[in-house]
Coordinates of N, CA and C in Angstrom, one line a residue:
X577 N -22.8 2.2 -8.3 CA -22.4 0.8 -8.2 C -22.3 0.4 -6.7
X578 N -22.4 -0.8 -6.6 CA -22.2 -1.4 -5.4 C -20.2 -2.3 -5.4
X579 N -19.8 -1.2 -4.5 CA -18.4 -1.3 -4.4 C -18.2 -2.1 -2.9
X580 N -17.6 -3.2 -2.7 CA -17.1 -4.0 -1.5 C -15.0 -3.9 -1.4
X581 N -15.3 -3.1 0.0 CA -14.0 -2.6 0.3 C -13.3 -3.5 1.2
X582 N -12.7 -4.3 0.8 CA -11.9 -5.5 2.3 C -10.6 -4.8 2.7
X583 N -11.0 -4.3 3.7 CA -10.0 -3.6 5.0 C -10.5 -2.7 5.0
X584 N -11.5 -2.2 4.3 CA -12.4 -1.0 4.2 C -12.4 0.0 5.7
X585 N -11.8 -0.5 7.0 CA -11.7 0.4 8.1 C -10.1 0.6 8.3
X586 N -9.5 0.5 8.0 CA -8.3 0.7 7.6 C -7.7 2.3 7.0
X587 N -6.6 2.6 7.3 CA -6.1 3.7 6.7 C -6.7 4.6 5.5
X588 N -6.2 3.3 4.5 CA -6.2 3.7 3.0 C -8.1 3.2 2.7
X589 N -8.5 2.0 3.3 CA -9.9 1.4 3.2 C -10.5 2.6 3.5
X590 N -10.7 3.4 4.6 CA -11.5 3.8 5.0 C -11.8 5.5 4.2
X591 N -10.7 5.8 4.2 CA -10.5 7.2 2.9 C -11.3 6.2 1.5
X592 N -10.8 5.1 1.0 CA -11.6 5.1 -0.2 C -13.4 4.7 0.1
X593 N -13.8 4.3 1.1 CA -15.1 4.3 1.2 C -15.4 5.6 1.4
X594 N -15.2 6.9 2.2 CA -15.8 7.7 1.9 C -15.3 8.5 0.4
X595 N -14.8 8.6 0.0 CA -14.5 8.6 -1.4 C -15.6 8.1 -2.6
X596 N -15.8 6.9 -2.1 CA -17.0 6.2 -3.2 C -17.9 6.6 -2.8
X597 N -18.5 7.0 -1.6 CA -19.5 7.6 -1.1 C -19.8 8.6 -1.2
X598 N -18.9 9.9 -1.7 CA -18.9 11.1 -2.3 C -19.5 11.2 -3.5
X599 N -19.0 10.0 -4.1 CA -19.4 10.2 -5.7 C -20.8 9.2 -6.0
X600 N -21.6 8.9 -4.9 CA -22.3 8.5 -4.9 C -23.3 6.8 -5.2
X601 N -21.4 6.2 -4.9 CA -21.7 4.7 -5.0 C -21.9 4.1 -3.6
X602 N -22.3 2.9 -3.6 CA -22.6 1.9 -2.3 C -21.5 1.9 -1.9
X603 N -20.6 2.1 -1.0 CA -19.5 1.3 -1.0 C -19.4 1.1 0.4
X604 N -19.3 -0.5 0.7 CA -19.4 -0.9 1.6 C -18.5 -1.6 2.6
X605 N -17.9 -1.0 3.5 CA -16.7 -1.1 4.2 C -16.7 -2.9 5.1
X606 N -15.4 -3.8 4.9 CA -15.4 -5.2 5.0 C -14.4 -5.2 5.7
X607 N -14.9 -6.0 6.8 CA -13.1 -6.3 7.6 C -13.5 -7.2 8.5
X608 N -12.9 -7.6 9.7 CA -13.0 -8.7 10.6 C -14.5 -8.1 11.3
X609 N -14.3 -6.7 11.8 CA -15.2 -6.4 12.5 C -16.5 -6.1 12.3
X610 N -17.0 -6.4 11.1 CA -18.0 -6.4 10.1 C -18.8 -8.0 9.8
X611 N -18.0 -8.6 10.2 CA -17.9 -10.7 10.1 C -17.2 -10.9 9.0
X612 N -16.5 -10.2 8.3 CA -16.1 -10.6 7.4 C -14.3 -11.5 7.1
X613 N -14.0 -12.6 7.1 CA -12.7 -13.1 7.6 C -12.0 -13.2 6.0
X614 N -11.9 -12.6 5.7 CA -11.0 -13.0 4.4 C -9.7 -14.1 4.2
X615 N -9.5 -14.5 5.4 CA -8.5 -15.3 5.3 C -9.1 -16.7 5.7
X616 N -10.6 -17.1 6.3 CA -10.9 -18.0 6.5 C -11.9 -17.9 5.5
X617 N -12.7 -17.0 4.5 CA -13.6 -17.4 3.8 C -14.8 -16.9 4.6
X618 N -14.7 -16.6 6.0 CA -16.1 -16.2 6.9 C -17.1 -15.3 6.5
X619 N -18.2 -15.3 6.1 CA -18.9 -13.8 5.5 C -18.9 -13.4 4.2
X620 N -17.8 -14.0 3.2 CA -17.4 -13.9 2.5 C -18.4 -13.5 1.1
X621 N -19.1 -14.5 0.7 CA -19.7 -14.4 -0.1 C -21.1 -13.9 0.1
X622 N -21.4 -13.7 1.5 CA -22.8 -13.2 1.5 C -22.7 -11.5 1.1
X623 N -21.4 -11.3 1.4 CA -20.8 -9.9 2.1 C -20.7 -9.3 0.4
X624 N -20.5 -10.5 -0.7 CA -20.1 -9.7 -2.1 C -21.4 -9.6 -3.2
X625 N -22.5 -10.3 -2.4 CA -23.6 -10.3 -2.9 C -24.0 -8.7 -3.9
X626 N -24.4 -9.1 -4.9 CA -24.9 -8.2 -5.8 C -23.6 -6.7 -5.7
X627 N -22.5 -7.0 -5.4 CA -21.2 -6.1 -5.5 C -21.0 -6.1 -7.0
X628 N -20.9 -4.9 -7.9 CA -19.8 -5.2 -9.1 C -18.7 -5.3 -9.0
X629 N -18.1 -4.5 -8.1 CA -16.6 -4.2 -7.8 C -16.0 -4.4 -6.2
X630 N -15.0 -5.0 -6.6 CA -14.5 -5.8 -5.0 C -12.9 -4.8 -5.0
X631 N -12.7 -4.3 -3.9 CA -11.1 -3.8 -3.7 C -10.6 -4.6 -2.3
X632 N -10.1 -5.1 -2.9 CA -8.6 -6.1 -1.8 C -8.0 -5.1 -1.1
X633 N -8.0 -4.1 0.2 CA -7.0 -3.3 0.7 C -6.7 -4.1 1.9
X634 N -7.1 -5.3 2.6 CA -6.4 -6.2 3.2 C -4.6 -6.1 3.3
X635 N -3.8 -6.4 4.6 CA -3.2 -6.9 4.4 C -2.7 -7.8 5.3
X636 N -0.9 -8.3 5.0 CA -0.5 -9.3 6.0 C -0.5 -9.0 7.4
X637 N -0.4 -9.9 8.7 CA -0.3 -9.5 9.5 C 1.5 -9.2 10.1
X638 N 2.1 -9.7 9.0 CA 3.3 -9.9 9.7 C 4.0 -9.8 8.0
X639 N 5.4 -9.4 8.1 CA 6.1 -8.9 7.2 C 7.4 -9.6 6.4
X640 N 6.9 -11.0 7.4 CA 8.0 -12.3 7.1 C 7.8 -13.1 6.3
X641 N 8.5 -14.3 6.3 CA 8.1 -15.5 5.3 C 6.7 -16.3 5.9
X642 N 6.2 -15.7 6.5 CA 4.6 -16.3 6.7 C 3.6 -15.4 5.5
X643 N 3.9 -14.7 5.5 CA 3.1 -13.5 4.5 C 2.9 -13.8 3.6
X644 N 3.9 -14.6 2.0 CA 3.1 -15.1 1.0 C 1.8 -16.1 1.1
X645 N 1.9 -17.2 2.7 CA 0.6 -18.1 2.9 C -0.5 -16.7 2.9
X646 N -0.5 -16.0 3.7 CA -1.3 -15.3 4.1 C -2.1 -14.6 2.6
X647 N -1.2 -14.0 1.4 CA -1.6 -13.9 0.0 C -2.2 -14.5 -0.5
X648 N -1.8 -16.1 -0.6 CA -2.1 -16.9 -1.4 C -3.6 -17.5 -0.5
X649 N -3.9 -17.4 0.5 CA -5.2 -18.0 0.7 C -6.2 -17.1 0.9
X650 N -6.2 -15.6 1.1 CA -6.6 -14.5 1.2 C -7.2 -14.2 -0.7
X651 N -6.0 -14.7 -1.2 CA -6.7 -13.8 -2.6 C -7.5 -15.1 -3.6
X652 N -7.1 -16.5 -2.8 CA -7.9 -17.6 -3.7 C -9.2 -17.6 -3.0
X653 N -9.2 -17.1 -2.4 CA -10.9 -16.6 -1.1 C -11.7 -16.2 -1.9
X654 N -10.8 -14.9 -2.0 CA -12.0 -13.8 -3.1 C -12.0 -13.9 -4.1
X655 N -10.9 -14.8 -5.0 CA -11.2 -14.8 -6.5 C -12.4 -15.3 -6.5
X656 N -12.7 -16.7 -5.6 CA -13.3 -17.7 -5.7 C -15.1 -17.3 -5.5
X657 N -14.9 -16.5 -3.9 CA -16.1 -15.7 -4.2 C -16.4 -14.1 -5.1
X658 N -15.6 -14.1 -5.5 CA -16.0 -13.3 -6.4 C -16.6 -13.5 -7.6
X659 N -15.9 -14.7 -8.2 CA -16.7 -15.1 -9.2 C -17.9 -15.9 -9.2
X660 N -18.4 -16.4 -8.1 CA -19.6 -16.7 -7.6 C -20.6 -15.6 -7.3
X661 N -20.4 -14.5 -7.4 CA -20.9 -13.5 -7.0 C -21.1 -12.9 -8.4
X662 N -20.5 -13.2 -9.2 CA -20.6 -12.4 -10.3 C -19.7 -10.7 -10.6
X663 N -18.9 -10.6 -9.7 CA -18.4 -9.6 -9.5 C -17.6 -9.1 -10.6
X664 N -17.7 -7.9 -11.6 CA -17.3 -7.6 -12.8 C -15.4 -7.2 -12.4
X665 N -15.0 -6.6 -11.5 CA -14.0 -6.4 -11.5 C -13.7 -5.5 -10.2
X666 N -12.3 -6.3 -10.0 CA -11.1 -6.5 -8.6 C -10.6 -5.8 -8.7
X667 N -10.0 -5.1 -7.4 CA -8.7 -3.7 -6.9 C -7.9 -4.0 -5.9
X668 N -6.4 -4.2 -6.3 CA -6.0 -4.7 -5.4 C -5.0 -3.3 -5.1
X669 N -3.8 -3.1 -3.9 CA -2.9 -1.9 -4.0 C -1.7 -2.9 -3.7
X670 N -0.7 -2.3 -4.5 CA 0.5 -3.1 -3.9 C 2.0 -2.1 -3.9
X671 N 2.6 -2.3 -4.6 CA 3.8 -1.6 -4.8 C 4.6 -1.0 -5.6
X672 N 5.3 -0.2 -5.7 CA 5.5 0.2 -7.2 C 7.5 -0.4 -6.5
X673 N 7.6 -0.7 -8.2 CA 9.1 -1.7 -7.8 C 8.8 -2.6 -6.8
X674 N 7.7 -3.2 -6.5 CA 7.7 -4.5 -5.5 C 8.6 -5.6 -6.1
X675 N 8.1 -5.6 -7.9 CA 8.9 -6.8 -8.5 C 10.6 -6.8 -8.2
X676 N 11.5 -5.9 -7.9 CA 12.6 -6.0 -8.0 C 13.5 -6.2 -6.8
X677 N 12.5 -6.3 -5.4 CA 13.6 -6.4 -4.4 C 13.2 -8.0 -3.9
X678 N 13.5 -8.7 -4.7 CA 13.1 -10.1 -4.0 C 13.9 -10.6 -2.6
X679 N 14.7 -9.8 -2.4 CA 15.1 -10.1 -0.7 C 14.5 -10.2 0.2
X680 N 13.3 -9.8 0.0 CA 12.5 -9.2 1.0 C 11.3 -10.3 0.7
X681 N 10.9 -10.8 2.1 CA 9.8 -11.9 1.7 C 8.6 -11.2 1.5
X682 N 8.4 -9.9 1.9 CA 6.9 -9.0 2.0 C 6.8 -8.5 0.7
X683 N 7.9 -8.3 0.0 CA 7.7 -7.6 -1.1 C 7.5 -8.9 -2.1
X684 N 8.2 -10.1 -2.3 CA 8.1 -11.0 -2.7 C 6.3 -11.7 -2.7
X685 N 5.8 -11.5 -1.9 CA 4.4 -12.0 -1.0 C 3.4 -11.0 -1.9
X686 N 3.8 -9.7 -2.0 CA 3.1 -8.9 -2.8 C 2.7 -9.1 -4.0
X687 N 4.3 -9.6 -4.5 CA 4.3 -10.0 -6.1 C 3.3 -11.2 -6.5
X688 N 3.2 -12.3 -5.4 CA 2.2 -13.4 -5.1 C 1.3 -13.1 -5.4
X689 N 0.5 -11.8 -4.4 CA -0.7 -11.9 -4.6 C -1.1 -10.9 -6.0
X690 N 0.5 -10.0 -6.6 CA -0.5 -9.8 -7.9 C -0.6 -10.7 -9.0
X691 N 0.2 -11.5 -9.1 CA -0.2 -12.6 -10.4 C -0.9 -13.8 -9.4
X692 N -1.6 -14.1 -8.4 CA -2.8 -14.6 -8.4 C -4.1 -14.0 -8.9
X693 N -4.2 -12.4 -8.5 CA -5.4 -11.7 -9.4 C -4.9 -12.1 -11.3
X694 N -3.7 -11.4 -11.4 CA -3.5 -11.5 -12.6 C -4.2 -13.1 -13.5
X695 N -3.9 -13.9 -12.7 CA -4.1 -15.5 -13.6 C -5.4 -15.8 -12.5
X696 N -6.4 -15.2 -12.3 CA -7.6 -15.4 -11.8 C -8.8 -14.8 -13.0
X697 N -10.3 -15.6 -12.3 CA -10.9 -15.4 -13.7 C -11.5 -14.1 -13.3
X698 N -11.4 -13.4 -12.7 CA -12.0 -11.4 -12.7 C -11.2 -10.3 -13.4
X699 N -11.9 -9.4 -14.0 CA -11.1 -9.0 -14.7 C -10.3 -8.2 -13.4
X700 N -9.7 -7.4 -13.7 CA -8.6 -6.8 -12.2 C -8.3 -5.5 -13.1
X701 N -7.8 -4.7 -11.4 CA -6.9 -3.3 -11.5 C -5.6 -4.0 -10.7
X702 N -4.7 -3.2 -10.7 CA -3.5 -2.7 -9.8 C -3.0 -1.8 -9.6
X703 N -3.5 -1.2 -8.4 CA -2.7 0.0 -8.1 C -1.2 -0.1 -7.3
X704 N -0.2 0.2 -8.1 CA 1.2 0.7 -7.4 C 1.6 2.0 -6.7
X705 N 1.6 2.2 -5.1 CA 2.1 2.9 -4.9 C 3.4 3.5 -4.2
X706 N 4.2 4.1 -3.7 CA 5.6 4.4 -2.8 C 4.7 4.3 -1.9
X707 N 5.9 4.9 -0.9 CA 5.6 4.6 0.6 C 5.4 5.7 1.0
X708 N 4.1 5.5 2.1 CA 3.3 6.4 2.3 C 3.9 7.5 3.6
X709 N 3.7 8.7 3.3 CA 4.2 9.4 4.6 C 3.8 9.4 5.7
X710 N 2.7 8.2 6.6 CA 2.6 8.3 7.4 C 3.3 6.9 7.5
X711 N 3.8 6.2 7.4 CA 4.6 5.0 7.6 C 6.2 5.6 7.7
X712 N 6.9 6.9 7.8 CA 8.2 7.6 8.3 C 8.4 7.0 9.8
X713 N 7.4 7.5 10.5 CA 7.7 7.5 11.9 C 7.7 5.5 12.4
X714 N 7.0 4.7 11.6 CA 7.7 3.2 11.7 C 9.0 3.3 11.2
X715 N 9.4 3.3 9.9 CA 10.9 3.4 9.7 C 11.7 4.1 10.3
X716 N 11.5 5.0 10.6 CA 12.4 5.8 11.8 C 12.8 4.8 13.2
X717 N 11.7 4.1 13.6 CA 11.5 3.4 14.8 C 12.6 2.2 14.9
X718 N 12.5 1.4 13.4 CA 13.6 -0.1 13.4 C 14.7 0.4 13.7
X719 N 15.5 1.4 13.6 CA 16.7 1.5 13.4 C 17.3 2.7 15.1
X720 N 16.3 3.0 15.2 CA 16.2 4.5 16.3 C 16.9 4.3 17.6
X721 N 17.4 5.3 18.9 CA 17.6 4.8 20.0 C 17.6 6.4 20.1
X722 N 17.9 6.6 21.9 CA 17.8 7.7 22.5 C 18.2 8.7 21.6
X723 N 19.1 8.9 21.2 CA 20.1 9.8 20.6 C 20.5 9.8 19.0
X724 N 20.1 8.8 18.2 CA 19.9 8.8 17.0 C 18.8 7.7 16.3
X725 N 18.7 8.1 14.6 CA 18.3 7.3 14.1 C 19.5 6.8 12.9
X726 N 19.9 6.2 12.7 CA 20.1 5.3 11.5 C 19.5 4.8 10.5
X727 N 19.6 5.4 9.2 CA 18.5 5.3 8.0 C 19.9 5.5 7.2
X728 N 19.7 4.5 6.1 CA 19.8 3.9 4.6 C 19.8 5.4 3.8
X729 N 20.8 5.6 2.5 CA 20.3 6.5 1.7 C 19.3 6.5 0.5
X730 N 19.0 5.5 0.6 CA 17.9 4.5 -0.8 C 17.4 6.0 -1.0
X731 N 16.7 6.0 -2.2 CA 16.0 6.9 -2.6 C 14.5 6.9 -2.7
X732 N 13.5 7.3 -2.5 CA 12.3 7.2 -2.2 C 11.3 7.9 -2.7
X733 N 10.6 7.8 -3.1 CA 9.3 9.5 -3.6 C 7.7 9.0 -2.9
X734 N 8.0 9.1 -1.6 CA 6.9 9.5 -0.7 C 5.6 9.9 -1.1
X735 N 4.6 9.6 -1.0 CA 3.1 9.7 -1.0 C 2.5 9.9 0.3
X736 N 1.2 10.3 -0.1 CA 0.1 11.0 1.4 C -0.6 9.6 1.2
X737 N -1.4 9.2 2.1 CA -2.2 8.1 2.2 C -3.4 8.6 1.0
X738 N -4.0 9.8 1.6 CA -4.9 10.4 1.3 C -4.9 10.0 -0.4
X739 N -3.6 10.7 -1.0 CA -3.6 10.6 -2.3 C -4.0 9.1 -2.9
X740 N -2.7 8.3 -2.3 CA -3.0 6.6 -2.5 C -4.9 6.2 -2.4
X741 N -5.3 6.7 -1.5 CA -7.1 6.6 -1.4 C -7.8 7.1 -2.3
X742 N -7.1 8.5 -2.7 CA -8.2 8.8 -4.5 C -7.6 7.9 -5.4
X743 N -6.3 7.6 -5.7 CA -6.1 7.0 -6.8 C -6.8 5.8 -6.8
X744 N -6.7 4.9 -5.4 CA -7.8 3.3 -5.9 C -9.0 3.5 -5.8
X745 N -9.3 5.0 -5.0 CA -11.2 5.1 -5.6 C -11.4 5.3 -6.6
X746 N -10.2 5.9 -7.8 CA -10.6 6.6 -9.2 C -10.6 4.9 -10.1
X747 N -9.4 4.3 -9.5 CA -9.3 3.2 -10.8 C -10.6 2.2 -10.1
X748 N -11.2 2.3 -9.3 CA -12.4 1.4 -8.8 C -13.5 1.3 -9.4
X749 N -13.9 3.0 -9.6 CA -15.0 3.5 -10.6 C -15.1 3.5 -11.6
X750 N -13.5 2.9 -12.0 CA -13.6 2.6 -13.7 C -13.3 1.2 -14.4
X751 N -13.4 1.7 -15.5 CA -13.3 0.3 -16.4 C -11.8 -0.5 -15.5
X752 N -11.8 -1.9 -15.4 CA -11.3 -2.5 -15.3 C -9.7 -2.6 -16.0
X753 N -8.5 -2.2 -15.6 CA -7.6 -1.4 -16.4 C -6.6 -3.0 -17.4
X754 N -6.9 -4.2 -16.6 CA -6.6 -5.4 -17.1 C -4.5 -4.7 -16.9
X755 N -4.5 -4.4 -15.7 CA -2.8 -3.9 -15.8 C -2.5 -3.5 -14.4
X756 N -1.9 -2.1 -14.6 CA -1.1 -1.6 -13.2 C -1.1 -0.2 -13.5
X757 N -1.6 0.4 -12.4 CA -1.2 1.7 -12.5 C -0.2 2.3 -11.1
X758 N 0.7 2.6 -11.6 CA 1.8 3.2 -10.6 C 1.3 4.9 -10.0
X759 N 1.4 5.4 -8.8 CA 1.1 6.6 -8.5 C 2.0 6.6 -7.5
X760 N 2.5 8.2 -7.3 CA 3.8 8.4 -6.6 C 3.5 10.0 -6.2
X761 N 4.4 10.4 -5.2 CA 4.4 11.5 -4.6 C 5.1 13.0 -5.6
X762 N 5.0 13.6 -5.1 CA 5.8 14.9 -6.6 C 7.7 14.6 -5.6
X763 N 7.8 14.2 -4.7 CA 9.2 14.7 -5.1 C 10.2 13.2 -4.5
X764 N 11.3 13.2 -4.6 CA 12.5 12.1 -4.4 C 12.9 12.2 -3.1
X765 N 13.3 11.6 -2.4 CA 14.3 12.0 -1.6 C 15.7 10.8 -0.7
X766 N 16.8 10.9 -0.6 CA 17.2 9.9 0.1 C 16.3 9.7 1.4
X767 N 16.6 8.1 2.0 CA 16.1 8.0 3.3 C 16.2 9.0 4.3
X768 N 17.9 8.6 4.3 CA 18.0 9.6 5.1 C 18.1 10.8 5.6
X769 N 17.8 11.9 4.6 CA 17.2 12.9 4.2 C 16.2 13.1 4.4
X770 N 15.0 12.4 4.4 CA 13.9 12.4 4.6 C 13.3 11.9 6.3
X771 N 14.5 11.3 6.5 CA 14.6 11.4 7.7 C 14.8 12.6 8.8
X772 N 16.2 13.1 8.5 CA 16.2 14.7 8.6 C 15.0 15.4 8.9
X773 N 14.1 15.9 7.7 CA 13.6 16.6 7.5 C 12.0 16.2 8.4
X774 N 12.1 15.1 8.3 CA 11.0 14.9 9.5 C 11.4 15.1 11.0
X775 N 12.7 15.0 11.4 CA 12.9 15.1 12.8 C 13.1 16.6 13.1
X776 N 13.3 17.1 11.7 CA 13.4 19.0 12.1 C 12.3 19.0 12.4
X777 N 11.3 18.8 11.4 CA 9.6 19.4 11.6 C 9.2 19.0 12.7
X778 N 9.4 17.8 13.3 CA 9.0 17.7 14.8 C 9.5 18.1 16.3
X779 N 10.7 19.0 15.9 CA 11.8 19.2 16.7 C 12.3 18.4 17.6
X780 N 12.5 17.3 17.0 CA 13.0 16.3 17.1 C 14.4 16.4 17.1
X781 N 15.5 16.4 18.1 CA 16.8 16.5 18.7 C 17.9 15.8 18.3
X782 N 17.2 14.6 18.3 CA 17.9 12.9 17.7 C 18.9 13.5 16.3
X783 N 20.1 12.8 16.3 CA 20.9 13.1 15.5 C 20.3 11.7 13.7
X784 N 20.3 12.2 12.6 CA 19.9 10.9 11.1 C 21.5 10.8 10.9
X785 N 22.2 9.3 11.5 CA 23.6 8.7 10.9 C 22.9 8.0 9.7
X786 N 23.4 8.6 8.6 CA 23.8 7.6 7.2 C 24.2 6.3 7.5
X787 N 23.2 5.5 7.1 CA 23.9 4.2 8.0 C 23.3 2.6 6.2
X788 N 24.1 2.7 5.6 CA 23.4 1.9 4.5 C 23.4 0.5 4.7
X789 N 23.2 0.2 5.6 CA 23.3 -1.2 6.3 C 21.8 -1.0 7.2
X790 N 21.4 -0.2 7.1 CA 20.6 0.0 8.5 C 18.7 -0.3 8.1
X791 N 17.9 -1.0 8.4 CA 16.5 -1.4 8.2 C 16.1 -2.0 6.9
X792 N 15.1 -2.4 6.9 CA 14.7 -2.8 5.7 C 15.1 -2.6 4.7
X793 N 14.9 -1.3 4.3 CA 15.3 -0.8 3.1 C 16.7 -0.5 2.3
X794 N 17.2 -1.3 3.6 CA 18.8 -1.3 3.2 C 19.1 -3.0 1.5
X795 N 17.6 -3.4 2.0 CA 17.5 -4.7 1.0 C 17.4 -3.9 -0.3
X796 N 16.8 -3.3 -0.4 CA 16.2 -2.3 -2.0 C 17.4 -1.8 -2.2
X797 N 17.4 -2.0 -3.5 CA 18.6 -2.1 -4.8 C 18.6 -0.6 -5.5
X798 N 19.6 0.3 -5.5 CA 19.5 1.0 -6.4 C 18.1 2.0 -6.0
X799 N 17.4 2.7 -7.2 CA 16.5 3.6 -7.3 C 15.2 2.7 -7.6
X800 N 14.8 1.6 -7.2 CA 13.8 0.5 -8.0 C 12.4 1.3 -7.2
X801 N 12.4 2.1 -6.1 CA 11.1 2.0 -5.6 C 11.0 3.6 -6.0
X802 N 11.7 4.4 -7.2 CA 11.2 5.2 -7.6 C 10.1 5.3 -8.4
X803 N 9.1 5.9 -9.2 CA 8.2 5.9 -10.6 C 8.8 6.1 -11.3
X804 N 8.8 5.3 -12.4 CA 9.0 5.2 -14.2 C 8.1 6.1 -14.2
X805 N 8.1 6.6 -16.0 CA 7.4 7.1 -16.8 C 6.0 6.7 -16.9
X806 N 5.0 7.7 -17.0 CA 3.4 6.6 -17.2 C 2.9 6.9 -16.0
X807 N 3.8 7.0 -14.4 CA 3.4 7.0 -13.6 C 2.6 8.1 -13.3
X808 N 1.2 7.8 -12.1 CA 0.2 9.4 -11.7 C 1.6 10.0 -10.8
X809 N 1.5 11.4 -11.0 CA 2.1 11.6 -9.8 C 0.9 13.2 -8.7
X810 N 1.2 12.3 -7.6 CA 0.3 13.0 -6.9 C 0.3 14.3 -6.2
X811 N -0.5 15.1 -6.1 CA -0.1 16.6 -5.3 C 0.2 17.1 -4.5
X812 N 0.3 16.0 -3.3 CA 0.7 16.4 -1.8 C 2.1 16.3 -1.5
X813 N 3.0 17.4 -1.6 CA 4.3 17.5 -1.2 C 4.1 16.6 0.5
X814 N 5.7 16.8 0.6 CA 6.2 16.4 2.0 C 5.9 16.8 3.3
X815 N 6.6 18.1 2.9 CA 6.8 19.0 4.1 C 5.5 19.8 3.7
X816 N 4.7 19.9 3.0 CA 3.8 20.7 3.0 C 2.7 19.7 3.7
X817 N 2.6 18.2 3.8 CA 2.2 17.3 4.7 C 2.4 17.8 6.1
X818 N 3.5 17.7 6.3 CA 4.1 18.1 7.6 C 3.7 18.9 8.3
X819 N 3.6 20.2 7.8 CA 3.2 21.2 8.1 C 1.3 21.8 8.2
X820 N 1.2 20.5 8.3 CA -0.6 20.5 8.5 C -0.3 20.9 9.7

């Protein structure tokens, strides 16, 4: 198949194009630097020409209350050329528990752009995943200074990018799931714990204060950004990350 990857040079984009390319499909990597503007429509439809499958790994540029505009004209873009294009079916990645922390305008913005795929005319996937283990060392950063960090005890179950990249190359190559699939890391951990454990492995000095007031994630409620039942859960421990 001919697969079109938007953010396709990206993190997670760029693992699922070589991915589709392993298994022997077109998959063709889309971003600014390609002409492709997803947020102005630039490139857009030449770029989805004879594509069956389009994956949305795009995202906001910013994490505020500008970010749902940025959803909402980004994904009426590609519904719009997609179904001009004929494109049998859409991938987008979002969150797992995005729906429950509406305090947060980014997670709120998420939920946006999944019920615009959802109430668009393509059929669609959704991939849900935690938060990825290379995004520790940003959250570590909001809250950090010489001598400590301050992190939240929220609970968490961490994922490898890598992993998050096979799962939306697998649901890409397949039937269109008309739903959500959640995929999560093998184990739990508090923030701050996980905090810890990364500043050991880096011998990192800095003292983790329990601090539940402290960064973003001080917004998330409860255990919401763990996996329910149903969920993939993926192979790449933590510290065995780490320890690459």
């Amino acid at each position: 198949m001919k697969i079109a990857v938007l953010g396709g040079t990206g993190l997670i984009g760029s693992q699922v194009v070589t991915i589709l390319r392993e298994a022997g499909h077109e998959a063709v990597p889309l971003s600014l630097s390609t002409g492709v503007d997803l947020l102005t429509g630039q490139g857009l439809s030449e770029a989805l020409e004879g594509a069956e499958v389009v994956v949305n790994l795009t995202n906001s540029p910013t994490f505020d209350e500008a970010s749902p505009a940025f959803f909402r004209t980004t994904m009426d873009n590609l519904l719009a050329a997609a179904e001009r294009a004929g494109v049998g079916h859409a991938v987008i990645l979002s969150i797992v528990g995005v729906d429950q922390v509406p305090a947060l305008d980014y997670y709120r913005a998420k939920v946006l752009q999944e019920d615009i795929l959802k109430a668009g005319p393509v059929p669609y996937s959704i991939v849900r995943a935690t938060q990825f283990f290379e995004f520790m060392d940003a959250v570590m950063s909001w809250t950090a200074d010489e001598n400590a960090v301050r992190l939240p005890s929220n609970p968490l179950q961490p994922i490898a990018a890598a992993d998050v990249a096979q799962a939306v190359a697998d649901v890409s190559m397949g039937a269109p799931l008309q739903g959500t699939r959640d995929i999560a890391g093998p184990d739990v951990f508090p923030l701050d714990e996980l905090g810890r454990i990364t500043l050991t492995a880096r011998g990192d000095q800095r003292t983790v204060v329990t601090d539940d007031s402290a960064g973003m994630f001080a917004a998330v409620p409860g255990d919401v950004l763990i996996a329910t039942d149903g969920a993939v859960i993926a192979p790449t421990a933590y510290r065995e990350w780490l320890g690459r």
